[in-house]
Coordinates of C-alpha atoms in Angstrom, one line a residue:
X346 CA 8.7 -42.6 119.7
X347 CA 10.5 -41.3 116.7
X348 CA 8.9 -42.3 113.4
X349 CA 10.7 -41.9 110.1
X350 CA 9.2 -40.1 107.0
X351 CA 8.0 -43.3 105.1
X352 CA 6.1 -44.4 108.2
X353 CA 4.3 -41.0 108.5
X354 CA 3.4 -41.1 104.8
X355 CA 2.0 -44.6 105.1
X356 CA 0.0 -43.5 108.2
X357 CA -1.4 -40.5 106.2
X358 CA -2.3 -42.8 103.3
X359 CA -4.0 -45.3 105.6
X360 CA -6.0 -42.5 107.4
X361 CA -7.2 -41.1 104.1
X362 CA -8.4 -44.6 103.0
X363 CA -10.1 -45.1 106.4
X364 CA -11.9 -41.7 106.1
X365 CA -12.8 -42.5 102.5
X366 CA -14.4 -45.8 103.6
X367 CA -16.4 -43.9 106.2
X368 CA -17.6 -41.1 103.9
X369 CA -17.6 -42.5 100.4
X370 CA -15.6 -39.6 98.9
X371 CA -13.6 -41.3 96.1
X372 CA -11.4 -38.2 95.8
X373 CA -9.7 -39.1 99.1
X374 CA -8.5 -42.4 97.5
X375 CA -6.8 -40.2 94.8
X376 CA -5.1 -38.2 97.6
X377 CA -4.1 -41.4 99.3
X378 CA -2.3 -42.4 96.1
X379 CA -0.4 -39.1 96.4
X380 CA 0.5 -40.0 100.0
X381 CA 1.6 -43.4 98.8
X382 CA 3.8 -41.8 96.2
X383 CA 5.3 -39.6 99.0
X384 CA 6.0 -42.7 101.0
X385 CA 7.7 -44.4 98.1
X386 CA 9.8 -41.2 97.5
X387 CA 10.8 -41.3 101.2
X388 CA 11.8 -44.9 100.8
X389 CA 13.9 -43.8 97.9
X390 CA 15.8 -41.4 100.1
X391 CA 14.7 -38.1 98.6
X392 CA 14.4 -35.0 100.8
X393 CA 11.2 -33.8 102.5
X394 CA 10.4 -31.1 100.0
X395 CA 10.7 -33.5 97.1
X396 CA 8.5 -36.0 98.9
X397 CA 5.8 -33.3 99.3
X398 CA 6.1 -32.2 95.7
X399 CA 5.8 -35.9 94.5
X400 CA 2.8 -36.4 96.8
X401 CA 1.1 -33.2 95.6
X402 CA 1.7 -34.0 91.9
X403 CA 0.5 -37.6 92.1
X404 CA -2.4 -36.9 94.4
X405 CA -3.4 -33.7 92.7
X406 CA -3.0 -35.2 89.2
X407 CA -5.1 -38.2 90.2
X408 CA -7.9 -35.9 91.5
X409 CA -7.9 -33.8 88.3
X410 CA -7.8 -36.9 86.2
X411 CA -10.7 -38.5 88.0
X412 CA -12.7 -35.2 87.9
X413 CA -12.1 -34.9 84.1
X414 CA -13.1 -38.6 83.6
X415 CA -16.4 -38.1 85.5
X416 CA -17.2 -34.8 83.8
X417 CA -16.9 -36.5 80.4
X418 CA -19.5 -39.2 81.3
X419 CA -23.2 -38.7 80.8
X420 CA -25.2 -38.1 83.9
X421 CA -27.3 -41.0 85.2
X422 CA -31.1 -40.7 85.1
X423 CA -32.7 -39.9 88.5
X424 CA -33.5 -43.0 90.5
X425 CA -37.3 -42.7 90.1
X426 CA -37.0 -43.1 86.3
X427 CA -33.8 -45.2 86.1
X428 CA -34.3 -48.8 84.9
X429 CA -31.1 -49.9 86.6
X430 CA -32.6 -48.8 90.0
X431 CA -36.3 -49.6 89.6
X432 CA -37.5 -52.8 88.0
X433 CA -41.0 -51.3 87.3
X434 CA -39.7 -48.9 84.6
X435 CA -40.6 -50.2 81.2
X436 CA -43.4 -52.5 82.5
X437 CA -46.9 -52.1 81.0
X438 CA -50.2 -51.4 82.7
X439 CA -53.8 -51.3 81.3
X440 CA -55.8 -48.2 82.1
X441 CA -59.5 -48.6 81.7
X442 CA -60.6 -45.1 82.6
X443 CA -59.1 -41.8 83.6
X444 CA -60.5 -39.4 86.2
X445 CA -61.1 -35.7 85.5
X446 CA -57.8 -34.9 87.5
X447 CA -55.8 -37.0 85.0
X448 CA -55.2 -39.9 87.4
X449 CA -56.4 -43.6 87.3
X450 CA -56.2 -46.7 89.5
X451 CA -54.8 -49.8 88.0
X452 CA -53.9 -53.3 89.3
X453 CA -50.2 -53.9 89.1
X454 CA -48.1 -56.5 90.9
X455 CA -50.9 -57.7 93.1
X456 CA -52.0 -54.2 94.3
X457 CA -53.9 -51.2 93.1
X458 CA -51.7 -48.3 92.2
X459 CA -52.4 -44.6 91.4
X460 CA -51.3 -43.7 87.9
X461 CA -50.6 -40.3 86.4
X462 CA -50.1 -39.7 82.7
X463 CA -46.9 -38.0 81.6
X464 CA -47.5 -34.4 80.6
X465 CA -48.8 -33.6 77.2
X466 CA -50.5 -36.9 76.6
X467 CA -54.2 -37.7 75.8
X468 CA -56.2 -39.4 78.5
X469 CA -57.4 -42.4 76.6
X470 CA -57.9 -46.0 77.8
X471 CA -55.3 -48.6 76.7
X472 CA -51.9 -50.0 77.5
X473 CA -49.3 -47.7 79.0
X474 CA -45.6 -48.0 79.9
X475 CA -44.3 -47.0 83.3
X476 CA -41.7 -44.3 82.9
X477 CA -41.2 -43.3 86.5
X478 CA -42.3 -44.2 90.1
X479 CA -42.9 -41.2 92.3
X480 CA -43.6 -42.5 95.8
X481 CA -46.7 -44.7 95.5
X482 CA -47.7 -43.3 92.1
X483 CA -46.8 -44.6 88.7
X484 CA -46.1 -42.1 86.0
X485 CA -47.0 -43.6 82.6
X486 CA -46.8 -42.8 78.9
X487 CA -48.7 -44.4 76.0
X488 CA -47.2 -47.7 74.8
X489 CA -45.4 -47.1 71.5
X490 CA -47.1 -48.5 68.5
X491 CA -45.2 -51.4 66.9

């Protein structure tokens, strides 16, 4: 079977998309754009070297552009303290007493949870805000005064 250049470029682009779907590497989609540009250049009738140059510029440019876009964005908070990931962040709990180790047991969402105070805080009874969930332990900070 003798395949022409556009068919090969489309096969490469499709393979890159398939591998991206399996691995979640978004950069492969950018390279697939380059392979698509190579296929379009082949359809236009340009030579093989020009096809490779077009594919390299479009794919490489897309990768660089995506990398610069991601580098300019702020980093997301870790999952254990990210409100978008964990619905407990920002909720309040009432601590009656603290142990000598700096922990407490509090009722929360129908269960008793271990609570640890965020570093540098005084161990006083009162209302606290959940700032992170570390396994089965809630990390809390004093509720801001309003």
